[in-house]
PDB file of C-alpha atoms in Angstrom:
ATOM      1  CA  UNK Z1485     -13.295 -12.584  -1.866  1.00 50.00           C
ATOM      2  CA  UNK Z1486      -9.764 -11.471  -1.815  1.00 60.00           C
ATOM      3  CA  UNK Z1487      -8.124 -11.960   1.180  1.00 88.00           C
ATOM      4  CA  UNK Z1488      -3.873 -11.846   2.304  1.00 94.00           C
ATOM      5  CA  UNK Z1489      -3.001 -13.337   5.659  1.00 95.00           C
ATOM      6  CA  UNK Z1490       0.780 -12.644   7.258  1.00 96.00           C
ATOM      7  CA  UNK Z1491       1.692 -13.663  10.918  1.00 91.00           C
ATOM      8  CA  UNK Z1492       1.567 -10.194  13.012  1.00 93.00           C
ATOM      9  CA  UNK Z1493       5.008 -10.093  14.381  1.00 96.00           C
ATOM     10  CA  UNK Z1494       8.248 -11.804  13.936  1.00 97.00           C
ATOM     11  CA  UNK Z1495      11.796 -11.280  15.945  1.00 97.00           C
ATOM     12  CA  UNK Z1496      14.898 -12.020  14.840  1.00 97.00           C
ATOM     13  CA  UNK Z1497      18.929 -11.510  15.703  1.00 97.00           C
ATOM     14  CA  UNK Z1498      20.801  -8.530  14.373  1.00 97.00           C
ATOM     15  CA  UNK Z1499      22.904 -10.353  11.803  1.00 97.00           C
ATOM     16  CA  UNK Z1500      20.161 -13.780  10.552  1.00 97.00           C
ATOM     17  CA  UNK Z1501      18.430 -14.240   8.574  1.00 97.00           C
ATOM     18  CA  UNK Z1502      14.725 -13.107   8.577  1.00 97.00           C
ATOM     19  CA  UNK Z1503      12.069 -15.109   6.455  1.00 98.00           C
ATOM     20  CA  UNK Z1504       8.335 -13.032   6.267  1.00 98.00           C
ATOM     21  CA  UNK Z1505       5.704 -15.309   5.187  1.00 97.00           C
ATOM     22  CA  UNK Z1506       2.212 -14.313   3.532  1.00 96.00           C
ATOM     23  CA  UNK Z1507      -0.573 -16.723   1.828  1.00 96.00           C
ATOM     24  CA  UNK Z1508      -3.233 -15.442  -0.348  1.00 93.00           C
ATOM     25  CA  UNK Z1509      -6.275 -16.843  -1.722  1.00 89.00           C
ATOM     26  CA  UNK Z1510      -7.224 -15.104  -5.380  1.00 84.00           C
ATOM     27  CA  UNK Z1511      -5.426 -17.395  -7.428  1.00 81.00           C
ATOM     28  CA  UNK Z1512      -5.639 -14.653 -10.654  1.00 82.00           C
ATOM     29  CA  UNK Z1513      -3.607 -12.981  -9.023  1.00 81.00           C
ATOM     30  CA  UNK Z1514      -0.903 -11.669 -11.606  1.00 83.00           C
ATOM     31  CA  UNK Z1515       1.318  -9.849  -9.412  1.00 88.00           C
ATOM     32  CA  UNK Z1516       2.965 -10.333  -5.971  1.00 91.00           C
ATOM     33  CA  UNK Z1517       4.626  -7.080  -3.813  1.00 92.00           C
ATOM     34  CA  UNK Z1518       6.551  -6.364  -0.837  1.00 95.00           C
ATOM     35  CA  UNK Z1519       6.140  -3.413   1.062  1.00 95.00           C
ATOM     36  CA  UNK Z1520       8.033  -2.065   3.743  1.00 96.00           C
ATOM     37  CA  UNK Z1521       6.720   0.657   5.977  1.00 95.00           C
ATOM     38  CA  UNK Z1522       8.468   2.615   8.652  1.00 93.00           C
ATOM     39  CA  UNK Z1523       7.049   4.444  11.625  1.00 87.00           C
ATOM     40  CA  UNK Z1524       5.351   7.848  10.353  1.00 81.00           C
ATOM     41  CA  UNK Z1525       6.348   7.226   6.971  1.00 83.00           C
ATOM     42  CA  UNK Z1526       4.419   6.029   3.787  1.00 85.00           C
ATOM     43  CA  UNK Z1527       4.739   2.679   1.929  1.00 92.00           C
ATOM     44  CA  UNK Z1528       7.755   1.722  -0.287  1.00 92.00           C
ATOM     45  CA  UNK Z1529       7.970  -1.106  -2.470  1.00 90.00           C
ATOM     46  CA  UNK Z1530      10.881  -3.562  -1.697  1.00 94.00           C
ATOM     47  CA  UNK Z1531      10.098  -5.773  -4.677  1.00 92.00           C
ATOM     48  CA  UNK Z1532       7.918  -7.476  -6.779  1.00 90.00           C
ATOM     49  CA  UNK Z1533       7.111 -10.723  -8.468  1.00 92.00           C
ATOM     50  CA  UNK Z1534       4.955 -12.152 -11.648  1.00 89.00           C
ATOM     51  CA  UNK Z1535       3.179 -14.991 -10.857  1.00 88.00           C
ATOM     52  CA  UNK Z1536       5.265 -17.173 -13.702  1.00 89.00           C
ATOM     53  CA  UNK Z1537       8.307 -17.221 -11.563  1.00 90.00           C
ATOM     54  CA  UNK Z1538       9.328 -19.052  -8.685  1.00 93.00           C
ATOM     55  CA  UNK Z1539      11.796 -16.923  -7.200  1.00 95.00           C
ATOM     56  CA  UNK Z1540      13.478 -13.462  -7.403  1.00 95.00           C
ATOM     57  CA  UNK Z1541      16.437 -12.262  -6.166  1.00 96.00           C
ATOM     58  CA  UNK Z1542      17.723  -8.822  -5.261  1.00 93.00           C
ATOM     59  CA  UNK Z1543      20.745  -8.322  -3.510  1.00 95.00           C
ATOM     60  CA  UNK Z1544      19.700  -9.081   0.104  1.00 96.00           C
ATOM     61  CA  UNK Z1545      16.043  -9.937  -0.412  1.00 97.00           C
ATOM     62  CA  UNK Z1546      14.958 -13.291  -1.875  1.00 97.00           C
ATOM     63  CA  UNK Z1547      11.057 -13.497  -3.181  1.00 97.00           C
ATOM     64  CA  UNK Z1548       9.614 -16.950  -3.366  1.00 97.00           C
ATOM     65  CA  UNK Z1549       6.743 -17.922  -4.695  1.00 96.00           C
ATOM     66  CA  UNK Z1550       4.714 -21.239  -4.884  1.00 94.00           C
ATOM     67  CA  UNK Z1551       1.862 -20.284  -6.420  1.00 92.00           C
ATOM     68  CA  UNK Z1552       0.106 -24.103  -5.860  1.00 92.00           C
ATOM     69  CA  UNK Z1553       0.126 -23.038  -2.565  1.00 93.00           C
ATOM     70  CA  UNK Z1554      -0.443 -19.768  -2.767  1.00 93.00           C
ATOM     71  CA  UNK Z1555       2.418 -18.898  -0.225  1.00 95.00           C
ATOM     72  CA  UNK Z1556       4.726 -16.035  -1.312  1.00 95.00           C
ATOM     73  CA  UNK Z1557       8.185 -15.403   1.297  1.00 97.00           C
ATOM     74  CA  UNK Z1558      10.231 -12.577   1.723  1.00 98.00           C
ATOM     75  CA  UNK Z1559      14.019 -13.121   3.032  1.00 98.00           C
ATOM     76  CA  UNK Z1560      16.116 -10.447   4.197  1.00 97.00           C
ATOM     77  CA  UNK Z1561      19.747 -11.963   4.147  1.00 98.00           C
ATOM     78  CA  UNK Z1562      21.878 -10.468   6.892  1.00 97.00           C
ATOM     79  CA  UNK Z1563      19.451  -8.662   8.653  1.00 97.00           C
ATOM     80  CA  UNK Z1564      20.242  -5.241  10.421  1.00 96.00           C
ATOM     81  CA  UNK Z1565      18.345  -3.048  12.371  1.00 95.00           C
ATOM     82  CA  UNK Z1566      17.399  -0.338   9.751  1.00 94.00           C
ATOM     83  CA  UNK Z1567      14.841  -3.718   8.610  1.00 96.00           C
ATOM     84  CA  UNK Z1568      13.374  -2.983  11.553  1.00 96.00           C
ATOM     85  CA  UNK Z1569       9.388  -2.043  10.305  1.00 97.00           C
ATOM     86  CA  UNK Z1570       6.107  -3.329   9.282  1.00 97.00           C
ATOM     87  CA  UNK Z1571       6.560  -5.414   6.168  1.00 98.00           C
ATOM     88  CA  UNK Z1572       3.235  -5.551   3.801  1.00 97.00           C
ATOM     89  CA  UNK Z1573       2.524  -8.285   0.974  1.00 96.00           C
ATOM     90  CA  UNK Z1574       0.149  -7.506  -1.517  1.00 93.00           C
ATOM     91  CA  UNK Z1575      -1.331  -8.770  -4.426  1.00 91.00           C
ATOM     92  CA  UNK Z1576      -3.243  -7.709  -7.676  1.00 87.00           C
ATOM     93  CA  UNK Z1577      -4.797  -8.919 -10.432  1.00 80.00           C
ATOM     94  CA  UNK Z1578      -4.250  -6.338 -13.305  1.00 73.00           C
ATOM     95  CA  UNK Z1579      -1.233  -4.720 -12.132  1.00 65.00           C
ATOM     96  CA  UNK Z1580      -0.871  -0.995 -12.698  1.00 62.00           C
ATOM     97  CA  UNK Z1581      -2.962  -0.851  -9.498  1.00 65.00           C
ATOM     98  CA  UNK Z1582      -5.860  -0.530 -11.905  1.00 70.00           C
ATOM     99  CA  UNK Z1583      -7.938  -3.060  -9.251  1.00 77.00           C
ATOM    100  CA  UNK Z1584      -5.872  -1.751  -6.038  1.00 86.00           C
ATOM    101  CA  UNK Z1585      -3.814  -3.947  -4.317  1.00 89.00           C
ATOM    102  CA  UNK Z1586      -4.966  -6.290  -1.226  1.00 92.00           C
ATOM    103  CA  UNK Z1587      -2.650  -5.985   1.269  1.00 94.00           C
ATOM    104  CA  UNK Z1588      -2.364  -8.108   4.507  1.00 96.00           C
ATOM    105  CA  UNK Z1589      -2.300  -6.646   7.664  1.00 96.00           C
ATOM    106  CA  UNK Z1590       1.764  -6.281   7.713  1.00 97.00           C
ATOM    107  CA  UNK Z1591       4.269  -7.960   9.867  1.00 97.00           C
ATOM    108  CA  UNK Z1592       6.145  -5.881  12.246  1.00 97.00           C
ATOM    109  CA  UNK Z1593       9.954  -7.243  11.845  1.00 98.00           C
ATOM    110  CA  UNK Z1594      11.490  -6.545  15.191  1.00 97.00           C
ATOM    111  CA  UNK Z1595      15.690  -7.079  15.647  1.00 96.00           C
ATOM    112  CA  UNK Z1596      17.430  -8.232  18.438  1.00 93.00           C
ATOM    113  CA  UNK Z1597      20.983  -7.085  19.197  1.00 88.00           C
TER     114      UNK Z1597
ATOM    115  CA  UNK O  51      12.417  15.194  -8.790  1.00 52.00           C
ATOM    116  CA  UNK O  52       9.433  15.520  -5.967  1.00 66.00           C
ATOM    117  CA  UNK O  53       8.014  12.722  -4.453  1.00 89.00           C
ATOM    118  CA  UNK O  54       4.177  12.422  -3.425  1.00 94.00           C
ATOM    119  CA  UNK O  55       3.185  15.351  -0.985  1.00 95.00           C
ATOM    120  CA  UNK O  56      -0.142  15.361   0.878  1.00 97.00           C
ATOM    121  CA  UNK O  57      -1.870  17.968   3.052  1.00 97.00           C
ATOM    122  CA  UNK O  58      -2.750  18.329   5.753  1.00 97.00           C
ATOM    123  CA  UNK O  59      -0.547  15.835   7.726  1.00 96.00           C
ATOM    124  CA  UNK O  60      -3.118  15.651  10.861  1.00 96.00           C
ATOM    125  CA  UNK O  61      -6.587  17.127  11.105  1.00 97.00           C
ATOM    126  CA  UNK O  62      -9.081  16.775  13.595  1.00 98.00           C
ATOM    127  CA  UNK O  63     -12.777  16.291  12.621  1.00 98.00           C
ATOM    128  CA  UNK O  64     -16.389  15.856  14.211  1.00 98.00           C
ATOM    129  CA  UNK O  65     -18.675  13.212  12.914  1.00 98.00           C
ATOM    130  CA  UNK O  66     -21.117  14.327  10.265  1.00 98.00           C
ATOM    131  CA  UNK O  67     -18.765  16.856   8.934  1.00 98.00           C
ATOM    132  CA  UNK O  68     -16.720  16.775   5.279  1.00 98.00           C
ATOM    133  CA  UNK O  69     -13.274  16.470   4.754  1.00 98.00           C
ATOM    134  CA  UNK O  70     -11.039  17.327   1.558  1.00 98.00           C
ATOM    135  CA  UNK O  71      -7.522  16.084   1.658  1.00 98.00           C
ATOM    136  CA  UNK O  72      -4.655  17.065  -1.002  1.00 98.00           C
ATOM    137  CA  UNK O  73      -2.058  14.779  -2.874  1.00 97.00           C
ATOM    138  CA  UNK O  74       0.629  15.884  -5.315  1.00 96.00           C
ATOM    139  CA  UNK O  75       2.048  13.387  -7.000  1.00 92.00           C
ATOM    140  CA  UNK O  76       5.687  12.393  -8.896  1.00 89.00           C
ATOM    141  CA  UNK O  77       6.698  14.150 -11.052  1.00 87.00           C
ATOM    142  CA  UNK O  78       5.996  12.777 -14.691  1.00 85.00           C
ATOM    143  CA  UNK O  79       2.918  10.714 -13.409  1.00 88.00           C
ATOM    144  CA  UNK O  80      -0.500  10.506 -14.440  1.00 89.00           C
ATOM    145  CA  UNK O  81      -2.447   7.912 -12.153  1.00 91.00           C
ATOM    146  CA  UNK O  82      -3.436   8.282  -8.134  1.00 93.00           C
ATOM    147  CA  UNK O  83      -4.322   6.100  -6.208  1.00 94.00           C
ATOM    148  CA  UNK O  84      -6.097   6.669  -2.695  1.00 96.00           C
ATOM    149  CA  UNK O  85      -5.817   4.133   0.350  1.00 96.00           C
ATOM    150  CA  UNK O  86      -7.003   3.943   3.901  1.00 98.00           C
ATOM    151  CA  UNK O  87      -5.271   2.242   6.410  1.00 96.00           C
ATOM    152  CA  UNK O  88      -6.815   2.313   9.711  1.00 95.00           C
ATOM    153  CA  UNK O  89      -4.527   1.593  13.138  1.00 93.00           C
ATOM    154  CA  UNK O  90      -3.038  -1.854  12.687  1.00 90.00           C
ATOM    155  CA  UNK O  91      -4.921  -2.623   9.269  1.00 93.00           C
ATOM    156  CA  UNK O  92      -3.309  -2.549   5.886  1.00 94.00           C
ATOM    157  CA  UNK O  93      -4.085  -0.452   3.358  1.00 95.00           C
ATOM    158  CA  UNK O  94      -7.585  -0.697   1.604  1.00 96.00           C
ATOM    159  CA  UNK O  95      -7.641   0.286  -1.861  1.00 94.00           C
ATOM    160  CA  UNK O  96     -10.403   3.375  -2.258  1.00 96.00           C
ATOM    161  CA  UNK O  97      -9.762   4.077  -5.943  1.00 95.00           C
ATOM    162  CA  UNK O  98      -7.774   5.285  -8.610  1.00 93.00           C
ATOM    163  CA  UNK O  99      -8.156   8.178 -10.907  1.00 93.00           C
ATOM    164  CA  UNK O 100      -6.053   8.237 -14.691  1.00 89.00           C
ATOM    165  CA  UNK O 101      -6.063  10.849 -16.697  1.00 87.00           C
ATOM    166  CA  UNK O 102      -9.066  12.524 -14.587  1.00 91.00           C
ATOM    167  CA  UNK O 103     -11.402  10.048 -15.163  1.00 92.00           C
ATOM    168  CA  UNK O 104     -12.017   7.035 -12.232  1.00 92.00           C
ATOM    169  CA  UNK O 105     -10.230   4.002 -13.071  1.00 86.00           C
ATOM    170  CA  UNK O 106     -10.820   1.680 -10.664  1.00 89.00           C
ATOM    171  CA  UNK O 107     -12.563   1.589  -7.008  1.00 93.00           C
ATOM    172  CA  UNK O 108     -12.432  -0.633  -4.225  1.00 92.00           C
ATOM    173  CA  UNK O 109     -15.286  -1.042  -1.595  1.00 93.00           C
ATOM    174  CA  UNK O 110     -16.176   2.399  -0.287  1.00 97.00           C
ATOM    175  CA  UNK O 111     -19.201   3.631   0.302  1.00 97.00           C
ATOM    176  CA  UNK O 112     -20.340   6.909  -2.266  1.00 97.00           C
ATOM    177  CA  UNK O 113     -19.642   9.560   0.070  1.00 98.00           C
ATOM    178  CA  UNK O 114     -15.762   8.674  -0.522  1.00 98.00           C
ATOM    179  CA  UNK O 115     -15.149  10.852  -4.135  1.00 97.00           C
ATOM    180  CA  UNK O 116     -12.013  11.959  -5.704  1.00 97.00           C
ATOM    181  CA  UNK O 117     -11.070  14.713  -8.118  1.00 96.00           C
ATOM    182  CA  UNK O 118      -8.129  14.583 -10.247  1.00 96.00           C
ATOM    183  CA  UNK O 119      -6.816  18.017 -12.009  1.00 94.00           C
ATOM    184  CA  UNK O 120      -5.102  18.564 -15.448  1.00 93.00           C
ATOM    185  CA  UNK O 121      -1.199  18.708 -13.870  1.00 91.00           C
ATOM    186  CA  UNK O 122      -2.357  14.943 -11.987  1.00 91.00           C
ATOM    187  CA  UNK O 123      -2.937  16.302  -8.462  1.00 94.00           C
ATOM    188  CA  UNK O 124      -5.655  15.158  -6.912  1.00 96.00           C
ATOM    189  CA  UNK O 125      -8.103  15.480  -3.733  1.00 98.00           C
ATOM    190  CA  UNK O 126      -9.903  12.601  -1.766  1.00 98.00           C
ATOM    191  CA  UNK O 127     -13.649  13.755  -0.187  1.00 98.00           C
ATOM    192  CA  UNK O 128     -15.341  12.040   2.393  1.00 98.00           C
ATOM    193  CA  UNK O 129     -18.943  13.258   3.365  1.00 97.00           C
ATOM    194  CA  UNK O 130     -20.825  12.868   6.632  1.00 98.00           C
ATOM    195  CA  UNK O 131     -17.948  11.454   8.595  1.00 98.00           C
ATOM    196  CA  UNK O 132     -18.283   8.958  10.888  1.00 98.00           C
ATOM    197  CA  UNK O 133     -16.019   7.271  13.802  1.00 98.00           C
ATOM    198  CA  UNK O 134     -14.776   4.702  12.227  1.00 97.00           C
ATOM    199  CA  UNK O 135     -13.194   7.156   9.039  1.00 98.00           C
ATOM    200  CA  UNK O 136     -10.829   7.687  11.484  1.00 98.00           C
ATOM    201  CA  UNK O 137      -7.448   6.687   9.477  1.00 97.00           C
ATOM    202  CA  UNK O 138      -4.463   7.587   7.755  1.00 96.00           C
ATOM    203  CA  UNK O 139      -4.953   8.198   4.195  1.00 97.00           C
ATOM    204  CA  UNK O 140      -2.565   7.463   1.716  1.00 96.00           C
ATOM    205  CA  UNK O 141      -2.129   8.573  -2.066  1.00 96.00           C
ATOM    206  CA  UNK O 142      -0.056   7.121  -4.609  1.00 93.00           C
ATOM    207  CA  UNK O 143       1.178   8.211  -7.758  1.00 91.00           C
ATOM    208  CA  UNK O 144       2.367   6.141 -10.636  1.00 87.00           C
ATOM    209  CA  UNK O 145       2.744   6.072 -14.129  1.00 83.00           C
ATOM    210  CA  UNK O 146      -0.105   4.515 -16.292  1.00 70.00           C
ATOM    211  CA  UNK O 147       2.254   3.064 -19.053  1.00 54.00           C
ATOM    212  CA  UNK O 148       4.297   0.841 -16.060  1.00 59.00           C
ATOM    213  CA  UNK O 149       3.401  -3.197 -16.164  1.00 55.00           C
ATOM    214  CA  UNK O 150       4.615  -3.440 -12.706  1.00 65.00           C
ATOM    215  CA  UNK O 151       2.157  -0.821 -11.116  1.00 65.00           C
ATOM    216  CA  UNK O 152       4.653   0.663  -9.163  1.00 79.00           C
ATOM    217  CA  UNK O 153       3.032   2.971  -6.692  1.00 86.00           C
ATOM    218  CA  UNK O 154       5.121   5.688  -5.089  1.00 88.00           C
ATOM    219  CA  UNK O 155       3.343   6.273  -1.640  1.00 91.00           C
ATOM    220  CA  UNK O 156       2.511   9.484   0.064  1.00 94.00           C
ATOM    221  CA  UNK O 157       3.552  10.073   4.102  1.00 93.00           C
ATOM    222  CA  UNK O 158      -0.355  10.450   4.336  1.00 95.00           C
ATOM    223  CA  UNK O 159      -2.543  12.524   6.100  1.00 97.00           C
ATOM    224  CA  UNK O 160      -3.603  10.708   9.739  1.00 96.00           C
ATOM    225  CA  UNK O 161      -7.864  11.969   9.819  1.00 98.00           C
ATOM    226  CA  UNK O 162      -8.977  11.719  13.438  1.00 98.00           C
ATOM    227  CA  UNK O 163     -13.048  11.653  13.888  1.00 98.00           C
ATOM    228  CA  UNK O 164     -14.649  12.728  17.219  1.00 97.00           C
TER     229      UNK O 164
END
């Protein structure tokens, strides 16, 4: 079955940068998503990639992907403490959300001053 | 333009009894999507719903249905409630025509089940 592992929590230095890491194991998937969730809030997607690139770029988040592996990343360049929140990947196989998306269970970004 | 409303925020149920929560979604879209995500989980995809019909639905048991109405809204029911229902529920609007599947979440409404 479909499954999306992410480490729980990860701490990092006002200012660094912060690198969230996520494996999964369908390997149709098609598409690849970050999610960021704040306290009391809903979900909103940071970004996105296909599964035919490597890499994405979007001002201060960097997506890679090495889809032999199966290991997507998520850097946040300059990190400040509005990133503080629980940061989702997900994954889907038709896109649209026609199958849902499997998330993992989120990893709670936590910044130091 | 609106983003995704739901209703109630917080209700309080007993187990056995039926629930009915609410989602409006974005303007100018025609496709919800419903999620659970129980305390420290991720979301679990429960299904979708396009153009009123079911689209799509993850692996929830038949007592979990969904309505979707001609302007998109849409309601999430869950029958004979039990403990572990207990969760916030989110719904998601997005536009059928988009590749990327962008969904556009809800605040969601947190069920408790005593």
């Amino acid at each position: 079955g479909e499954d999306v592992e992410q480490s729980l929590f990860l701490s990092v230095r006002e200012g660094d940068s912060s690198v969230i890491n996520c494996t999964y194991t369908d390997s149709s998937s098609t598409y690849l998503y970050w999610y960021k969730q704040e306290p009391g809030a809903g979900l909103q997607l940071l970004t996105y990639i296909f599964s035919n690139m490597d890499m994405k770029q979007d001002q201060r988040l960097t997506v890679l992907l090495n889809k032999k592996d199966k290991h997507l990343s998520l850097r946040i360049a300059d990190t400040q403490t509005g990133d503080s929140a629980i940061y989702f990947c997900a994954e889907s196989i038709k896109g649209g959300g026609a199958d849902g998306l499997t998330f993992g269970k989120g990893t709670h970004l936590i910044i130091q001053p | 333009e609106t983003g995704v409303t739901q209703s109630p925020t917080h209700l309080i149920k007993t187990r056995g009894q039926q629930v009915t929560l609410r989602c409006s979604s974005q303007s100018g879209h025609n496709t919800v999507s419903w999620y659970q995500q129980a305390l420290g989980q991720g979301p679990q995809f429960i299904f979708q719903y396009y153009r009123e019909e079911e689209n799509g639905r993850g692996n929830f048991p038949p007592r979990f249905s969904g309505l979707q109405f001609p302007n998109y809204s849409s309601e999430l029911n869950v029958n004979a409630l039990e403990l572990d229902d207990s969760a916030l529920y989110l719904c998601a609007s997005s536009s059928g025509t988009e590749a990327t599947g962008e969904l556009f979440f809800g605040e969601g409404s947190r069920l408790t089940v005593l």
